Amino acid sequence: MKSKVIVLILGYNDLNNLKECLDSVEDQDYSNFEVYFADNNSRDGSVEFVKKNYPKVRTFQFETNSGYTGGNNILLDKAFKNGAEFCLVMNADVVVDRKMISGLVNTYQKESKNNKVGLVQPVIMLYDKPDRINTIGNEIHYMGFGYCGNYLSKQIPKTDKRVISVSGTAMLISKNYYKDIGGFDESFFMYNEDQNYSWRGLMRDYKHFLSVRAKLWHKYSFSKNKNKLYYSEKNRLMMVLKNYNLKTLVLMIPSILVTEVFTLGYFFFKGWGGSKINAYKYVYLHLMQLYRERQNILKTKKIHDREIIKLFSYQLNFSEVDNVLIRYIVNPIYYVLYKVFILFV
């Protein structure tokens, strides 16, 4: 019998996306799956719409908005307690191919013969440019920045491949990974949580994969605003402080200083300096909590920082932002600092 998969869709003001999304999910060629939909306290009528039009979908109306991390952790706990062997965490603003679930599960099972498999993601294409890639696996910069892999390219790999970080747009999580790693870090609330979840797996010797047989189209829109930048910076800082050993952090001081000067200047130039300051403030006010969580994470770490950092990028290649300053000043500085730093870590 095929492994039981529960698809977890967490919505927030996603009423207009639900028909396309759920129609495509219900059309899967995989036989043993269920669908859970939860609304993260947006009160836009999403749950009522799903109950009326998709009676097989199990629905939840959350009374508080605990973000991507908290909402999905509730669903993951319910799903695995209800017998799921895999959970497919997925955005509501997507349309999926009918081989989506079968492709992801097949990749997991195939790669598990020779690897300790962590997370598996599909090929994620752009909804409004359906022949263009949104991401086929995200990149992690060694200072904690993350970005889409192969954004806007048309070149989809012919075979499954290892990726460093999966996209939170859609990821297959096995019961074993959940039991070992746990859920998402709820202090992140939203943004970078997929990157951190991938990183935590790398520290425990898991390998993440892209499944080329699984595909979806994402209503992706690159945007920058004070709220997003606050969460992105707060979470980037927390990732670096929680996931690296103390020796690594000390050796990274030159890179940290360059990064903070660059980001501070950029934020204030754009008029978003308050977001950066608030990110610092959050980290400062939660230092004790961060320290306790860091201790727990590092106690279970199996892979040395040196081996993990070799997987990371030392250049910022944001396809959405073609910045001359980044290309000709920041990236060359990062390159030199990385090459020196990696010798001693």
Short mmCIF file of C-alpha atoms in Angstrom, two decimals:
data_model
loop_
_atom_site.label_atom_id
_atom_site.label_comp_id
_atom_site.label_asym_id
_atom_site.label_seq_id
_atom_site.Cartn_x
_atom_site.Cartn_y
_atom_site.Cartn_z
CA MET A 1 0.00 0.00 0.00
CA LYS A 2 1.22 3.50 -0.79
CA SER A 3 2.46 5.69 2.03
CA LYS A 4 -0.17 7.96 3.51
CA VAL A 5 0.37 11.63 2.63
CA ILE A 6 -1.50 14.54 4.18
CA VAL A 7 -1.41 17.81 2.25
CA LEU A 8 -1.30 20.81 4.60
CA ILE A 9 -2.49 24.14 3.21
CA LEU A 10 -2.31 27.15 5.50
CA GLY A 11 -4.17 30.19 4.20
CA TYR A 12 -4.29 33.84 5.13
CA ASN A 13 -6.66 35.98 3.04
CA ASP A 14 -6.39 33.31 0.34
CA LEU A 15 -10.04 32.96 -0.62
CA ASN A 16 -9.34 33.96 -4.23
CA ASN A 17 -6.63 31.30 -4.57
CA LEU A 18 -8.46 28.33 -3.13
CA LYS A 19 -10.48 27.07 -6.11
CA GLU A 20 -7.52 26.71 -8.46
CA CYS A 21 -5.36 25.27 -5.71
CA LEU A 22 -7.82 22.70 -4.35
CA ASP A 23 -9.07 21.66 -7.78
CA SER A 24 -5.53 20.78 -8.78
CA VAL A 25 -4.81 19.01 -5.49
CA GLU A 26 -7.95 16.88 -5.75
CA ASP A 27 -6.88 15.76 -9.24
CA GLN A 28 -3.75 13.95 -8.06
CA ASP A 29 -2.81 10.58 -9.53
CA TYR A 30 -1.72 9.44 -6.04
CA SER A 31 -4.32 7.34 -4.23
CA ASN A 32 -3.55 7.51 -0.50
CA PHE A 33 -3.73 11.14 0.53
CA GLU A 34 -5.85 13.58 2.53
CA VAL A 35 -6.02 17.37 2.58
CA TYR A 36 -6.10 19.69 5.60
CA PHE A 37 -6.86 23.37 5.15
CA ALA A 38 -6.45 25.92 7.94
CA ASP A 39 -7.17 29.64 7.92
CA ASN A 40 -4.75 31.67 10.01
CA ASN A 41 -7.40 33.99 11.48
CA SER A 42 -7.95 36.06 8.33
CA ARG A 43 -11.76 35.75 8.59
CA ASP A 44 -12.25 36.11 4.82
CA GLY A 45 -14.69 33.22 4.53
CA SER A 46 -12.08 30.72 3.34
CA VAL A 47 -13.11 27.94 5.71
CA GLU A 48 -16.79 28.32 4.82
CA PHE A 49 -15.89 28.19 1.11
CA VAL A 50 -13.86 25.01 1.54
CA LYS A 51 -16.53 23.31 3.68
CA LYS A 52 -19.18 24.06 1.06
CA ASN A 53 -17.24 23.14 -2.07
CA TYR A 54 -14.66 20.57 -0.90
CA PRO A 55 -16.36 18.39 1.73
CA LYS A 56 -13.49 15.85 1.76
CA VAL A 57 -11.04 18.51 2.96
CA ARG A 58 -10.61 18.72 6.72
CA THR A 59 -10.79 22.37 7.82
CA PHE A 60 -9.54 24.38 10.78
CA GLN A 61 -10.22 28.00 11.72
CA PHE A 62 -7.44 29.31 13.93
CA GLU A 63 -8.42 31.98 16.44
CA THR A 64 -5.02 33.67 16.34
CA ASN A 65 -2.51 34.24 13.57
CA SER A 66 0.67 32.45 14.63
CA GLY A 67 2.33 32.92 11.25
CA TYR A 68 3.58 30.38 8.75
CA THR A 69 5.61 28.65 11.45
CA GLY A 70 3.03 28.37 14.22
CA GLY A 71 0.11 27.55 11.94
CA ASN A 72 1.98 24.83 10.07
CA ASN A 73 3.34 23.35 13.30
CA ILE A 74 -0.24 22.86 14.52
CA LEU A 75 -1.13 21.11 11.27
CA LEU A 76 2.02 18.96 11.25
CA ASP A 77 1.30 17.77 14.78
CA LYS A 78 -2.30 16.86 13.89
CA ALA A 79 -1.34 15.14 10.64
CA PHE A 80 1.43 12.94 12.01
CA LYS A 81 -0.72 11.97 15.00
CA ASN A 82 -3.40 10.96 12.48
CA GLY A 83 -1.15 8.47 10.73
CA ALA A 84 0.62 10.47 8.02
CA GLU A 85 3.93 9.04 6.85
CA PHE A 86 4.56 12.23 4.89
CA CYS A 87 3.19 15.76 5.08
CA LEU A 88 3.21 18.05 2.07
CA VAL A 89 3.32 21.60 3.43
CA MET A 90 2.07 23.86 0.67
CA ASN A 91 1.06 27.46 0.00
CA ALA A 92 -2.49 28.24 -1.10
CA ASP A 93 -1.36 30.47 -3.99
CA VAL A 94 -0.28 27.58 -6.21
CA VAL A 95 -1.61 25.28 -8.91
CA VAL A 96 -0.08 21.80 -8.88
CA ASP A 97 0.54 19.18 -11.54
CA ARG A 98 -1.40 15.95 -11.05
CA LYS A 99 1.85 14.01 -10.49
CA MET A 100 2.89 16.34 -7.69
CA ILE A 101 2.48 13.97 -4.73
CA SER A 102 3.60 10.81 -6.52
CA GLY A 103 6.69 12.59 -7.85
CA LEU A 104 7.75 13.82 -4.42
CA VAL A 105 7.19 10.46 -2.71
CA ASN A 106 8.98 8.55 -5.48
CA THR A 107 11.99 10.85 -5.22
CA TYR A 108 12.11 10.41 -1.45
CA GLN A 109 11.93 6.63 -1.72
CA LYS A 110 14.46 6.42 -4.55
CA GLU A 111 17.03 8.70 -2.90
CA SER A 112 16.59 7.00 0.48
CA LYS A 113 18.34 3.90 -0.86
CA ASN A 114 21.69 5.71 -0.73
CA ASN A 115 21.08 8.87 1.32
CA LYS A 116 19.68 10.12 4.59
CA VAL A 117 16.91 12.11 2.90
CA GLY A 118 15.54 15.21 4.54
CA LEU A 119 13.14 17.47 2.65
CA VAL A 120 11.97 17.15 -0.95
CA GLN A 121 10.61 20.00 -3.06
CA PRO A 122 9.01 20.12 -6.52
CA VAL A 123 10.01 22.18 -9.53
CA ILE A 124 8.38 25.53 -8.78
CA MET A 125 7.46 27.58 -11.83
CA LEU A 126 6.00 31.08 -12.07
CA TYR A 127 2.23 31.24 -12.45
CA ASP A 128 2.28 34.31 -14.69
CA LYS A 129 5.30 33.04 -16.68
CA PRO A 130 4.59 29.31 -16.74
CA ASP A 131 7.73 28.35 -18.66
CA ARG A 132 10.01 30.22 -16.23
CA ILE A 133 11.43 28.89 -12.98
CA ASN A 134 10.57 30.40 -9.63
CA THR A 135 12.99 28.09 -7.80
CA ILE A 136 14.45 24.61 -8.18
CA GLY A 137 16.12 24.74 -4.78
CA ASN A 138 17.15 27.80 -2.81
CA GLU A 139 20.67 29.01 -2.06
CA ILE A 140 22.01 29.99 1.36
CA HIS A 141 24.73 32.61 1.71
CA TYR A 142 27.12 31.90 4.58
CA MET A 143 25.92 35.10 6.29
CA GLY A 144 22.35 33.79 6.35
CA PHE A 145 20.84 35.42 3.27
CA GLY A 146 18.68 33.19 1.09
CA TYR A 147 17.48 33.44 -2.49
CA CYS A 148 15.72 31.50 -5.23
CA GLY A 149 17.80 29.11 -7.28
CA ASN A 150 17.75 29.52 -11.10
CA TYR A 151 15.09 32.23 -10.94
CA LEU A 152 13.59 33.04 -14.39
CA SER A 153 15.57 30.29 -16.10
CA LYS A 154 13.86 27.81 -18.44
CA GLN A 155 16.39 25.05 -17.80
CA ILE A 156 14.74 22.37 -15.68
CA PRO A 157 17.11 19.53 -14.72
CA LYS A 158 16.43 16.19 -16.37
CA THR A 159 17.00 14.20 -13.20
CA ASP A 160 16.43 14.69 -9.48
CA LYS A 161 19.25 16.52 -7.73
CA ARG A 162 20.43 17.50 -4.29
CA VAL A 163 19.58 21.03 -3.14
CA ILE A 164 20.86 23.01 -0.17
CA SER A 165 17.58 24.59 0.92
CA VAL A 166 14.01 23.80 -0.09
CA SER A 167 11.29 26.36 -0.70
CA GLY A 168 8.47 26.81 1.78
CA THR A 169 6.11 27.11 -1.18
CA ALA A 170 5.92 23.31 -1.12
CA MET A 171 7.99 20.76 0.76
CA LEU A 172 7.54 17.09 1.56
CA ILE A 173 8.36 16.29 5.19
CA SER A 174 8.71 12.69 6.34
CA LYS A 175 7.63 11.48 9.75
CA ASN A 176 11.26 10.56 10.50
CA TYR A 177 12.50 14.07 9.73
CA TYR A 178 9.76 15.62 11.86
CA LYS A 179 10.55 13.32 14.80
CA ASP A 180 14.26 14.11 14.54
CA ILE A 181 14.27 17.82 13.68
CA GLY A 182 10.90 18.90 15.03
CA GLY A 183 8.72 21.58 13.48
CA PHE A 184 9.47 25.09 12.27
CA ASP A 185 11.10 27.60 14.59
CA GLU A 186 8.07 29.59 15.77
CA SER A 187 10.12 32.64 16.72
CA PHE A 188 10.57 33.23 12.96
CA PHE A 189 6.78 33.72 12.45
CA MET A 190 7.29 34.09 8.69
CA TYR A 191 10.11 34.41 6.12
CA ASN A 192 13.35 32.38 6.12
CA GLU A 193 11.66 29.59 8.08
CA ASP A 194 12.15 27.16 5.18
CA GLN A 195 15.83 28.07 4.99
CA ASN A 196 16.31 27.54 8.70
CA TYR A 197 14.40 24.23 8.58
CA SER A 198 16.68 23.07 5.77
CA TRP A 199 19.81 24.25 7.61
CA ARG A 200 18.84 22.36 10.74
CA GLY A 201 18.59 19.22 8.64
CA LEU A 202 22.04 19.79 7.13
CA MET A 203 23.46 19.97 10.66
CA ARG A 204 22.03 16.49 11.32
CA ASP A 205 23.50 15.02 8.11
CA TYR A 206 20.30 15.08 6.04
CA LYS A 207 20.33 15.75 2.30
CA HIS A 208 17.51 17.63 0.60
CA PHE A 209 16.34 16.96 -2.94
CA LEU A 210 14.53 18.41 -5.94
CA SER A 211 11.97 16.12 -7.58
CA VAL A 212 11.79 16.86 -11.31
CA ARG A 213 8.62 14.78 -11.75
CA ALA A 214 6.75 17.02 -9.33
CA LYS A 215 5.80 20.47 -10.53
CA LEU A 216 3.65 23.43 -9.51
CA TRP A 217 3.02 27.02 -10.57
CA HIS A 218 3.37 29.69 -7.90
CA LYS A 219 1.73 33.12 -7.87
CA TYR A 220 5.05 34.59 -6.81
CA SER A 221 5.63 38.31 -6.51
CA PHE A 222 8.96 39.71 -5.34
CA SER A 223 8.30 42.66 -3.06
CA LYS A 224 10.05 44.66 -0.37
CA ASN A 225 8.31 46.44 2.47
CA LYS A 226 9.09 47.37 6.06
CA ASN A 227 7.30 44.36 7.52
CA LYS A 228 8.95 41.81 5.25
CA LEU A 229 12.40 43.31 5.68
CA TYR A 230 12.02 43.36 9.46
CA TYR A 231 11.19 39.64 9.59
CA SER A 232 13.83 38.74 7.01
CA GLU A 233 16.60 40.55 8.90
CA LYS A 234 15.46 39.40 12.36
CA ASN A 235 15.34 35.80 11.18
CA ARG A 236 18.66 36.00 9.32
CA LEU A 237 20.36 37.20 12.50
CA MET A 238 18.74 34.45 14.55
CA MET A 239 19.81 31.76 12.08
CA VAL A 240 23.44 32.84 12.22
CA LEU A 241 23.46 33.12 16.02
CA LYS A 242 21.61 29.84 16.63
CA ASN A 243 23.17 27.56 14.05
CA TYR A 244 26.90 28.36 14.06
CA ASN A 245 29.38 27.26 16.72
CA LEU A 246 31.03 29.94 18.86
CA LYS A 247 34.41 29.49 17.15
CA THR A 248 32.75 30.01 13.77
CA LEU A 249 31.03 33.19 14.94
CA VAL A 250 34.32 34.59 16.24
CA LEU A 251 36.08 33.86 12.95
CA MET A 252 33.17 35.45 11.09
CA ILE A 253 33.45 38.81 12.89
CA PRO A 254 34.93 40.57 9.80
CA SER A 255 32.12 39.19 7.62
CA ILE A 256 29.53 40.12 10.24
CA LEU A 257 30.82 43.69 10.41
CA VAL A 258 30.78 44.04 6.60
CA THR A 259 27.26 42.62 6.48
CA GLU A 260 25.91 44.92 9.17
CA VAL A 261 27.49 48.03 7.62
CA PHE A 262 26.09 47.08 4.22
CA THR A 263 22.57 46.23 5.46
CA LEU A 264 22.36 49.26 7.75
CA GLY A 265 23.36 51.56 4.92
CA TYR A 266 20.93 49.93 2.51
CA PHE A 267 18.00 50.04 4.95
CA PHE A 268 18.52 53.68 5.87
CA PHE A 269 19.07 54.68 2.22
CA LYS A 270 15.72 53.11 1.35
CA GLY A 271 14.00 54.75 4.31
CA TRP A 272 13.55 51.46 6.17
CA GLY A 273 16.12 52.00 8.91
CA GLY A 274 13.49 51.43 11.58
CA SER A 275 12.99 47.86 10.39
CA LYS A 276 16.68 47.08 10.80
CA ILE A 277 16.80 48.68 14.26
CA ASN A 278 13.70 46.73 15.31
CA ALA A 279 15.38 43.52 14.16
CA TYR A 280 18.33 44.28 16.43
CA LYS A 281 15.92 45.14 19.23
CA TYR A 282 14.07 41.83 18.92
CA VAL A 283 17.29 39.82 19.07
CA TYR A 284 18.54 41.83 22.07
CA LEU A 285 15.29 41.41 24.00
CA HIS A 286 15.24 37.66 23.35
CA LEU A 287 18.91 36.88 23.96
CA MET A 288 18.25 34.45 26.81
CA GLN A 289 15.62 32.55 24.85
CA LEU A 290 17.93 32.53 21.84
CA TYR A 291 20.78 31.21 23.99
CA ARG A 292 18.70 28.34 25.39
CA GLU A 293 17.46 27.35 21.95
CA ARG A 294 20.98 27.58 20.56
CA GLN A 295 22.26 25.20 23.26
CA ASN A 296 19.62 22.62 22.36
CA ILE A 297 20.37 22.91 18.63
CA LEU A 298 24.14 22.60 19.01
CA LYS A 299 23.87 19.59 21.34
CA THR A 300 22.39 17.52 18.51
CA LYS A 301 24.65 18.84 15.75
CA LYS A 302 26.46 16.07 13.83
CA ILE A 303 28.19 17.92 10.99
CA HIS A 304 31.03 20.41 11.46
CA ASP A 305 30.41 24.01 10.40
CA ARG A 306 33.23 23.78 7.87
CA GLU A 307 31.41 21.07 5.91
CA ILE A 308 28.12 22.96 6.02
CA ILE A 309 29.63 26.29 4.96
CA LYS A 310 31.21 24.59 1.95
CA LEU A 311 27.65 24.00 0.73
CA PHE A 312 26.74 27.67 1.12
CA SER A 313 27.34 30.52 -1.29
CA TYR A 314 29.89 33.28 -0.67
CA GLN A 315 28.23 35.64 -3.15
CA LEU A 316 24.86 37.37 -3.15
CA ASN A 317 23.11 36.47 -6.38
CA PHE A 318 19.65 37.95 -5.95
CA SER A 319 18.17 37.61 -9.44
CA GLU A 320 15.38 40.01 -8.45
CA VAL A 321 17.88 42.74 -7.51
CA ASP A 322 20.64 43.52 -10.01
CA ASN A 323 22.66 45.87 -7.85
CA VAL A 324 25.99 47.27 -9.07
CA LEU A 325 27.14 47.81 -5.48
CA ILE A 326 26.56 44.14 -4.67
CA ARG A 327 28.28 42.86 -7.80
CA TYR A 328 31.38 45.02 -7.79
CA ILE A 329 31.97 45.88 -4.13
CA VAL A 330 30.10 43.63 -1.69
CA ASN A 331 30.59 40.28 -3.45
CA PRO A 332 34.37 40.74 -4.00
CA ILE A 333 34.74 41.62 -0.30
CA TYR A 334 32.71 38.55 0.70
CA TYR A 335 34.84 36.39 -1.60
CA VAL A 336 38.10 37.45 0.05
CA LEU A 337 36.69 37.16 3.58
CA TYR A 338 35.24 33.71 2.85
CA LYS A 339 38.47 32.36 1.38
CA VAL A 340 40.41 33.44 4.46
CA PHE A 341 37.71 32.41 6.93
CA ILE A 342 37.25 28.88 5.51
CA LEU A 343 40.95 28.13 6.14
CA PHE A 344 40.51 28.40 9.91
CA VAL A 345 36.95 27.33 10.68
#
